[in-house]
Coordinates of C-alpha atoms in Angstrom, one line a residue:
X176 CA -112.7 27.2 -76.2
X177 CA -113.4 25.1 -73.4
X178 CA -116.9 26.4 -71.6
X179 CA -115.9 26.7 -67.8
X180 CA -118.0 27.0 -64.4
X181 CA -117.6 31.2 -64.0
X182 CA -118.3 30.9 -67.9
X183 CA -121.7 29.3 -67.6
X184 CA -122.5 31.7 -64.0
X185 CA -121.7 34.8 -65.8
X186 CA -124.2 33.8 -69.0
X187 CA -126.8 32.7 -66.9
X188 CA -126.4 36.7 -65.4
X189 CA -126.7 38.1 -68.5
X190 CA -129.1 35.6 -69.1
X191 CA -131.2 36.7 -66.7
X192 CA -130.7 40.3 -67.1
X193 CA -132.4 39.9 -70.7
X194 CA -135.2 38.4 -69.2
X195 CA -135.5 41.1 -66.6
X196 CA -135.5 44.0 -68.9
X197 CA -137.9 42.3 -70.9
X198 CA -140.8 42.2 -67.7
X199 CA -139.8 45.4 -66.9
X200 CA -140.5 47.1 -70.3
X201 CA -143.4 45.2 -70.9
X202 CA -145.1 46.0 -67.0
X203 CA -144.4 49.5 -67.3
X204 CA -145.2 50.1 -70.6
X205 CA -148.5 47.9 -71.7
X206 CA -149.6 46.8 -68.1
X207 CA -148.4 42.9 -68.5
X208 CA -148.5 41.3 -64.8
X209 CA -147.0 38.0 -63.6
X210 CA -148.0 35.4 -64.3
X211 CA -147.7 34.4 -60.4
X212 CA -150.5 36.1 -59.6
X213 CA -152.9 34.0 -61.5
X214 CA -152.3 30.4 -59.8
X215 CA -152.1 27.6 -62.0
X216 CA -155.0 27.6 -64.9
X217 CA -154.0 29.5 -67.5
X218 CA -155.3 26.7 -70.1
X219 CA -157.5 24.2 -70.1
X220 CA -157.8 23.2 -73.5
X221 CA -156.7 19.9 -72.5
X222 CA -160.3 19.0 -71.1
X223 CA -161.7 20.4 -74.3
X224 CA -160.8 16.8 -76.1
X225 CA -158.2 16.5 -79.3
X226 CA -158.4 16.9 -82.7
X227 CA -161.5 19.8 -81.8
X228 CA -158.5 21.8 -80.5
X229 CA -155.8 23.2 -83.0
X230 CA -152.3 24.4 -82.5
X231 CA -150.3 27.0 -84.7
X232 CA -146.1 27.1 -83.9
X233 CA -144.0 30.0 -85.3
X234 CA -140.3 30.3 -85.3
X235 CA -138.1 33.0 -85.9
X236 CA -135.9 31.5 -87.7
X237 CA -132.8 33.7 -88.3
X238 CA -132.7 34.6 -84.3
X239 CA -133.6 38.4 -83.4
X240 CA -132.1 40.1 -80.6
X241 CA -132.9 42.6 -77.4
X242 CA -131.7 45.5 -79.2
X243 CA -133.8 45.0 -82.8
X244 CA -136.7 43.7 -80.2
X245 CA -137.2 44.3 -76.7
X246 CA -134.7 47.0 -76.0
X247 CA -135.5 50.7 -76.0
X248 CA -134.5 51.3 -79.1
X249 CA -136.3 48.1 -81.0
X250 CA -138.9 48.4 -80.2
X251 CA -140.0 50.6 -83.0
X252 CA -139.9 47.4 -85.1
X253 CA -142.0 45.2 -83.2
X254 CA -145.6 47.2 -82.7
X255 CA -147.6 44.5 -83.5
X256 CA -146.8 42.5 -81.1
X257 CA -146.2 45.1 -78.4
X258 CA -149.8 46.1 -79.1
X259 CA -151.9 44.0 -80.6
X260 CA -150.5 40.2 -79.8
X261 CA -148.6 40.4 -76.4
X262 CA -152.1 41.9 -74.6
X263 CA -153.6 38.8 -76.0
X264 CA -151.0 36.7 -74.6
X265 CA -148.9 35.1 -72.0
X266 CA -145.5 36.1 -72.3
X267 CA -142.4 33.9 -71.3
X268 CA -139.2 36.5 -70.7
X269 CA -136.3 33.9 -70.4
X270 CA -136.5 30.8 -72.9
X271 CA -133.0 29.4 -72.8
X272 CA -131.6 27.1 -75.8
X273 CA -129.1 24.6 -74.9
X274 CA -128.2 23.1 -78.3
X275 CA -126.6 23.7 -81.0
X276 CA -127.3 27.3 -82.1
X277 CA -127.6 26.0 -86.4
X278 CA -131.3 26.7 -87.4
X279 CA -132.4 23.5 -89.0
X280 CA -130.9 21.4 -86.2
X281 CA -132.2 24.4 -83.8
X282 CA -135.6 23.6 -85.7
X283 CA -135.5 20.2 -85.2
X284 CA -134.9 20.3 -81.7
X285 CA -138.5 22.6 -81.0
X286 CA -139.8 19.9 -83.0
X287 CA -138.6 17.0 -80.9
X288 CA -138.1 18.1 -77.7
X289 CA -134.4 17.0 -77.2
X290 CA -131.7 18.6 -77.9
X291 CA -130.3 17.3 -81.7
X292 CA -126.8 17.0 -82.3
X293 CA -126.4 16.5 -85.7
X294 CA -124.5 18.5 -88.8
X295 CA -126.7 21.9 -89.1
X296 CA -125.8 22.0 -93.1
X297 CA -126.8 18.4 -94.1
X298 CA -130.4 16.8 -95.3
X299 CA -131.0 14.3 -92.2
X300 CA -133.9 13.4 -90.3
X301 CA -134.0 13.8 -86.6
X302 CA -133.1 11.3 -84.3
X303 CA -135.9 11.7 -82.4
X304 CA -139.8 11.8 -82.9
X305 CA -141.0 14.7 -83.9
X306 CA -144.5 16.1 -82.4
X307 CA -145.9 15.7 -85.5
X308 CA -145.2 11.9 -85.7
X309 CA -146.0 11.8 -81.7
X310 CA -149.9 13.2 -82.4
X311 CA -150.5 11.5 -85.5
X312 CA -150.0 8.2 -83.7
X313 CA -151.5 8.2 -81.3
X314 CA -154.0 9.8 -82.0
X315 CA -154.7 8.2 -85.7
X316 CA -154.8 11.4 -87.5
X317 CA -154.7 11.4 -91.2
X318 CA -151.3 12.8 -92.9
X319 CA -153.6 16.1 -94.0
X320 CA -153.8 17.1 -90.4
X321 CA -149.9 18.1 -89.2
X322 CA -147.9 20.3 -91.7
X323 CA -144.8 22.1 -91.6
X324 CA -144.2 25.5 -93.8
X325 CA -140.3 26.0 -94.1
X326 CA -137.2 27.5 -95.9
X327 CA -135.6 24.8 -98.3
X328 CA -132.0 23.9 -97.5
X329 CA -132.3 20.7 -95.6
X330 CA -135.6 21.8 -93.5
X331 CA -137.6 19.2 -96.6
X332 CA -136.9 16.4 -93.7
X333 CA -137.8 17.6 -90.4
X334 CA -141.4 16.2 -90.9
X335 CA -140.2 13.3 -89.6
X336 CA -137.5 10.9 -87.5
X337 CA -135.0 8.2 -88.2
X338 CA -137.0 6.7 -84.8
X339 CA -137.3 2.9 -85.8
X340 CA -141.0 3.1 -84.0
X341 CA -142.1 6.7 -86.1
X342 CA -140.8 7.8 -89.2
X343 CA -142.2 9.1 -92.2
X344 CA -145.6 7.0 -91.9
X345 CA -146.8 9.4 -89.3
X346 CA -144.8 12.8 -90.2
X347 CA -146.1 16.1 -91.5
X348 CA -146.5 17.3 -94.3
X349 CA -143.7 19.7 -95.2
X350 CA -143.4 22.6 -98.0
X351 CA -141.0 24.2 -98.8
X352 CA -142.1 27.4 -100.9
X353 CA -139.2 28.6 -102.2
X354 CA -139.0 25.0 -103.9
X355 CA -142.6 25.5 -105.2
X356 CA -142.4 28.8 -107.3
X357 CA -138.7 27.3 -108.7
X358 CA -140.8 24.7 -109.1
X359 CA -143.5 26.8 -110.8
X360 CA -141.0 28.9 -112.9
X361 CA -139.3 26.1 -114.6
X362 CA -142.7 25.3 -116.2
X363 CA -142.7 29.1 -118.2
X364 CA -140.0 29.9 -120.2
X365 CA -141.5 33.6 -120.2
X366 CA -141.6 34.0 -116.4
X367 CA -138.5 36.4 -115.9
X368 CA -137.6 34.4 -112.6
X369 CA -134.6 37.1 -112.3
X370 CA -137.1 39.1 -111.2
X371 CA -138.0 36.7 -108.5
X372 CA -135.2 35.8 -107.2
X373 CA -135.1 37.7 -104.1
X374 CA -137.8 35.4 -103.2
X375 CA -135.7 32.0 -103.8
X376 CA -132.8 33.0 -101.0
X377 CA -132.2 29.7 -100.0
X378 CA -129.4 30.4 -97.2
X379 CA -127.5 33.1 -96.1
X380 CA -124.5 31.1 -94.4
X381 CA -122.2 28.7 -96.8
X382 CA -124.3 26.0 -96.5
X383 CA -122.5 22.5 -97.7
X384 CA -125.2 20.9 -98.5
X385 CA -127.5 21.5 -102.1
X386 CA -130.8 19.9 -102.7
X387 CA -130.8 17.6 -106.1
X388 CA -132.8 19.4 -108.7
X389 CA -134.5 15.8 -110.3
X390 CA -137.4 15.7 -112.0
X391 CA -139.2 13.5 -109.7
X392 CA -138.5 16.5 -107.7
X393 CA -139.7 18.9 -109.5
X394 CA -143.3 16.6 -110.6
X395 CA -143.8 16.7 -106.7
X396 CA -143.6 20.3 -106.2
X397 CA -146.0 20.9 -108.8
X398 CA -148.7 18.3 -107.1
X399 CA -148.1 20.2 -104.4
X400 CA -149.6 23.2 -105.8
X401 CA -152.3 22.1 -107.7
X402 CA -153.4 18.6 -105.8
X403 CA -152.8 20.1 -101.9
X404 CA -152.6 24.1 -101.6
X405 CA -155.2 23.9 -104.7
X406 CA -153.3 26.4 -106.9
X407 CA -153.1 26.5 -110.4
X408 CA -149.0 27.6 -111.6
X409 CA -150.0 30.6 -113.1
X410 CA -151.9 31.9 -110.5
X411 CA -148.8 31.0 -108.1
X412 CA -146.6 32.5 -109.4
X413 CA -148.9 35.7 -110.5
X414 CA -149.1 36.3 -106.7
X415 CA -145.9 35.5 -105.7
X416 CA -144.7 38.7 -108.2
X417 CA -147.0 41.0 -105.8
X418 CA -145.0 39.6 -102.6
X419 CA -141.6 41.2 -100.5
X420 CA -140.2 38.3 -99.6
X421 CA -140.2 34.4 -99.0
X422 CA -142.2 34.7 -95.2
X423 CA -145.1 36.6 -97.3
X424 CA -144.9 33.8 -99.4
X425 CA -144.8 31.1 -96.5
X426 CA -147.9 33.7 -95.0
X427 CA -149.4 32.6 -98.3
X428 CA -149.1 29.1 -98.6
X429 CA -150.8 28.8 -95.0
X430 CA -153.2 30.7 -95.8
X431 CA -154.4 28.3 -98.1
X432 CA -153.6 25.2 -96.7
X433 CA -155.9 26.1 -93.6
X434 CA -158.5 27.3 -95.9
X435 CA -157.7 23.5 -97.6
X436 CA -156.9 21.2 -95.0
X437 CA -157.9 22.8 -91.7
X438 CA -155.1 21.1 -90.2
X439 CA -154.8 20.4 -85.9
X440 CA -151.2 20.8 -85.9
X441 CA -149.5 23.5 -88.1
X442 CA -145.5 25.0 -87.9
X443 CA -144.4 27.9 -90.3
X444 CA -140.5 29.5 -89.8
X445 CA -140.4 32.7 -91.2
X446 CA -137.1 32.5 -92.3
X447 CA -135.9 36.1 -93.9
X448 CA -134.2 37.6 -91.1
X449 CA -131.5 35.2 -92.0
X450 CA -130.5 38.0 -93.9
X451 CA -128.5 39.2 -91.4
X452 CA -125.8 36.7 -92.1
X453 CA -124.8 39.1 -95.5
X454 CA -124.1 41.8 -93.2
X455 CA -126.4 44.4 -94.3
X456 CA -127.8 45.1 -90.5
X457 CA -131.2 47.2 -92.8
X458 CA -132.3 44.4 -94.1
X459 CA -132.1 42.4 -91.4
X460 CA -134.1 45.1 -89.7
X461 CA -136.5 45.4 -92.2
X462 CA -136.8 41.2 -92.4
X463 CA -137.9 41.8 -87.8
X464 CA -140.8 44.5 -88.6
X465 CA -141.9 42.0 -91.5
X466 CA -142.2 39.7 -89.1
X467 CA -144.0 41.1 -87.0
X468 CA -146.7 42.6 -89.4
X469 CA -147.0 38.9 -90.8
X470 CA -147.2 36.9 -86.9
X471 CA -150.2 40.0 -86.3
X472 CA -151.8 38.4 -89.5
X473 CA -151.6 34.9 -89.8
X474 CA -153.4 35.9 -86.0
X475 CA -156.2 37.5 -87.8
X476 CA -156.7 35.2 -90.2
X477 CA -156.7 32.3 -87.4
X478 CA -159.5 34.4 -85.5
X479 CA -161.0 35.1 -88.8
X480 CA -161.9 31.6 -90.5
X481 CA -164.4 29.3 -88.4
X482 CA -162.5 26.3 -88.1
X483 CA -159.8 27.9 -85.9
X484 CA -161.2 30.8 -84.1
X485 CA -161.7 30.5 -80.1
X486 CA -160.1 27.3 -81.1
X487 CA -156.5 27.9 -81.5
X488 CA -153.4 28.3 -79.8
X489 CA -150.3 30.5 -81.4
X490 CA -146.8 29.4 -79.8
X491 CA -144.3 32.3 -81.4
X492 CA -140.7 31.4 -80.7
X493 CA -137.8 32.5 -82.4
X494 CA -135.3 29.7 -82.4
X495 CA -132.0 31.5 -80.6
X496 CA -131.2 35.2 -80.5
X497 CA -127.8 36.2 -82.2
X498 CA -124.5 37.3 -80.9
X499 CA -123.9 40.7 -78.3
X500 CA -121.8 43.7 -80.5
X501 CA -119.6 43.7 -77.1
X502 CA -118.6 39.6 -77.2
X503 CA -114.9 39.8 -78.5
X504 CA -115.8 36.0 -80.0
X505 CA -118.5 37.0 -82.3
X506 CA -119.6 39.8 -85.0
X507 CA -122.3 41.2 -83.1
X508 CA -126.2 41.0 -84.8
X509 CA -124.4 39.6 -88.0
X510 CA -124.0 35.5 -86.9
X511 CA -125.0 33.7 -83.6
X512 CA -121.2 31.2 -83.1
X513 CA -120.4 32.3 -79.5
X514 CA -123.0 30.4 -77.2
X515 CA -123.1 33.6 -75.3
X516 CA -126.4 34.7 -73.3
X517 CA -127.8 37.1 -76.1
X518 CA -127.7 34.2 -79.1
X519 CA -128.9 31.8 -76.4
X520 CA -131.2 33.4 -74.4
X521 CA -135.1 33.7 -76.5
X522 CA -138.6 34.4 -75.4
X523 CA -141.9 33.0 -76.6
X524 CA -145.5 34.2 -76.5
X525 CA -149.1 31.9 -76.0
X526 CA -152.2 33.1 -77.0
X527 CA -155.4 31.3 -77.3
X528 CA -158.6 29.9 -75.8
X529 CA -157.7 30.0 -71.8
X530 CA -154.4 31.3 -72.1
X531 CA -154.5 34.2 -69.4
X532 CA -153.7 37.5 -71.2
X533 CA -151.3 40.1 -70.2
X534 CA -149.4 38.1 -68.2
X535 CA -145.8 37.6 -68.1
X536 CA -143.6 35.0 -66.7
X537 CA -140.2 35.7 -65.8
X538 CA -138.9 31.7 -64.7
X539 CA -136.8 30.1 -67.3
X540 CA -138.2 27.7 -69.8
X541 CA -136.1 25.8 -72.1
X542 CA -136.9 25.8 -76.1
X543 CA -137.4 22.0 -75.9
X544 CA -140.2 22.7 -73.6
X545 CA -142.6 23.5 -76.2
X546 CA -143.1 19.7 -77.2
X547 CA -144.3 18.5 -73.9
X548 CA -146.8 21.2 -73.5
X549 CA -148.4 20.8 -77.0
X550 CA -148.4 17.5 -76.9
X551 CA -150.0 17.8 -72.8
X552 CA -152.2 20.0 -74.3
X553 CA -153.8 18.1 -77.1
X554 CA -153.9 15.1 -75.5
X555 CA -151.2 12.9 -76.9
X556 CA -147.4 11.9 -75.6
X557 CA -144.3 12.2 -76.8
X558 CA -140.5 11.4 -75.9
X559 CA -138.8 14.7 -74.9
X560 CA -136.3 15.4 -72.1
X561 CA -138.1 19.2 -71.9
X562 CA -140.7 19.4 -69.6
X563 CA -144.3 21.0 -70.1
X564 CA -144.2 24.8 -69.0
X565 CA -146.9 24.3 -66.1
X566 CA -148.2 28.2 -66.4
X567 CA -150.1 26.3 -69.6
X568 CA -151.3 23.2 -67.8

């Protein structure tokens, strides 16, 4: 369907309405105030000298609508965001994703700051340099100082680009928790892997691409466990048995990375809520509630770790939303295929030293604005087409 001017205006009006409802709820319920009242001095971390400052980025891969989060009926699903995290940070009510609404390509766009254009289901590196490459190359940082913890399908290429001046030699290490668990279970024929299958669901859509399962790949994952994370196979499997979801496994691995390497730049994608594609609304809501809890746990981890406490900026942002229930071209919460306002409009929460607390910003920004903002904050340049978020500079 052709995207006409009236359609774009209608989508913009809906997006503005969604953002306005977020602002009205937050100003009334928890006393947040417009950031326009505070001038432009929200963050001054860039003056402190990188890499003493650390950055953690959390994306919700799977998308979450306001209906199940910031709308009246959805607020019960995000108690930690509302009562613990939002009062400590600056909240952007209107973040637009103008790119392809597929989870890998959208996340790749977030980390490059350019709307990438490739098949979402083919594992390929983005064409444009990622923030990890720009950070490591310009700041001359070691490979252990930038990491991505991501869902499995396709995401193994997200740590670096195909750009000739950058590439894997400057990229982030990528850890795929589901692949780690799969490799660990293959070493123990008595592991009862069927009891852990809920932690290894690779994708809830129908991916064309499936990663090859080679012996080299198996050994690589085992090496990550034992050499990088300093976890024995037995301990890893034992811990996994106590978990309810893959996102909880990702948080466990995040904790180990922070303890062992204290990276300056860390990205984590929470992906459980993509179970919405299966049509199970209750499981989708459960995943939102879990992501809410895990974000609070992550912030507690950051503030409890001497390497991170009071020197870390945390960015939390869904990659995009999901289709509206009243959109005749979509399937409601189950998918994100229409390109409507509910699917394209999301939010950003930022916490950390010198970040204004209880502040709301209404003006529209884009998901690709995150990369140049982080670059300015940590002191490196990027090739992003986005714009630095002015309130955070």
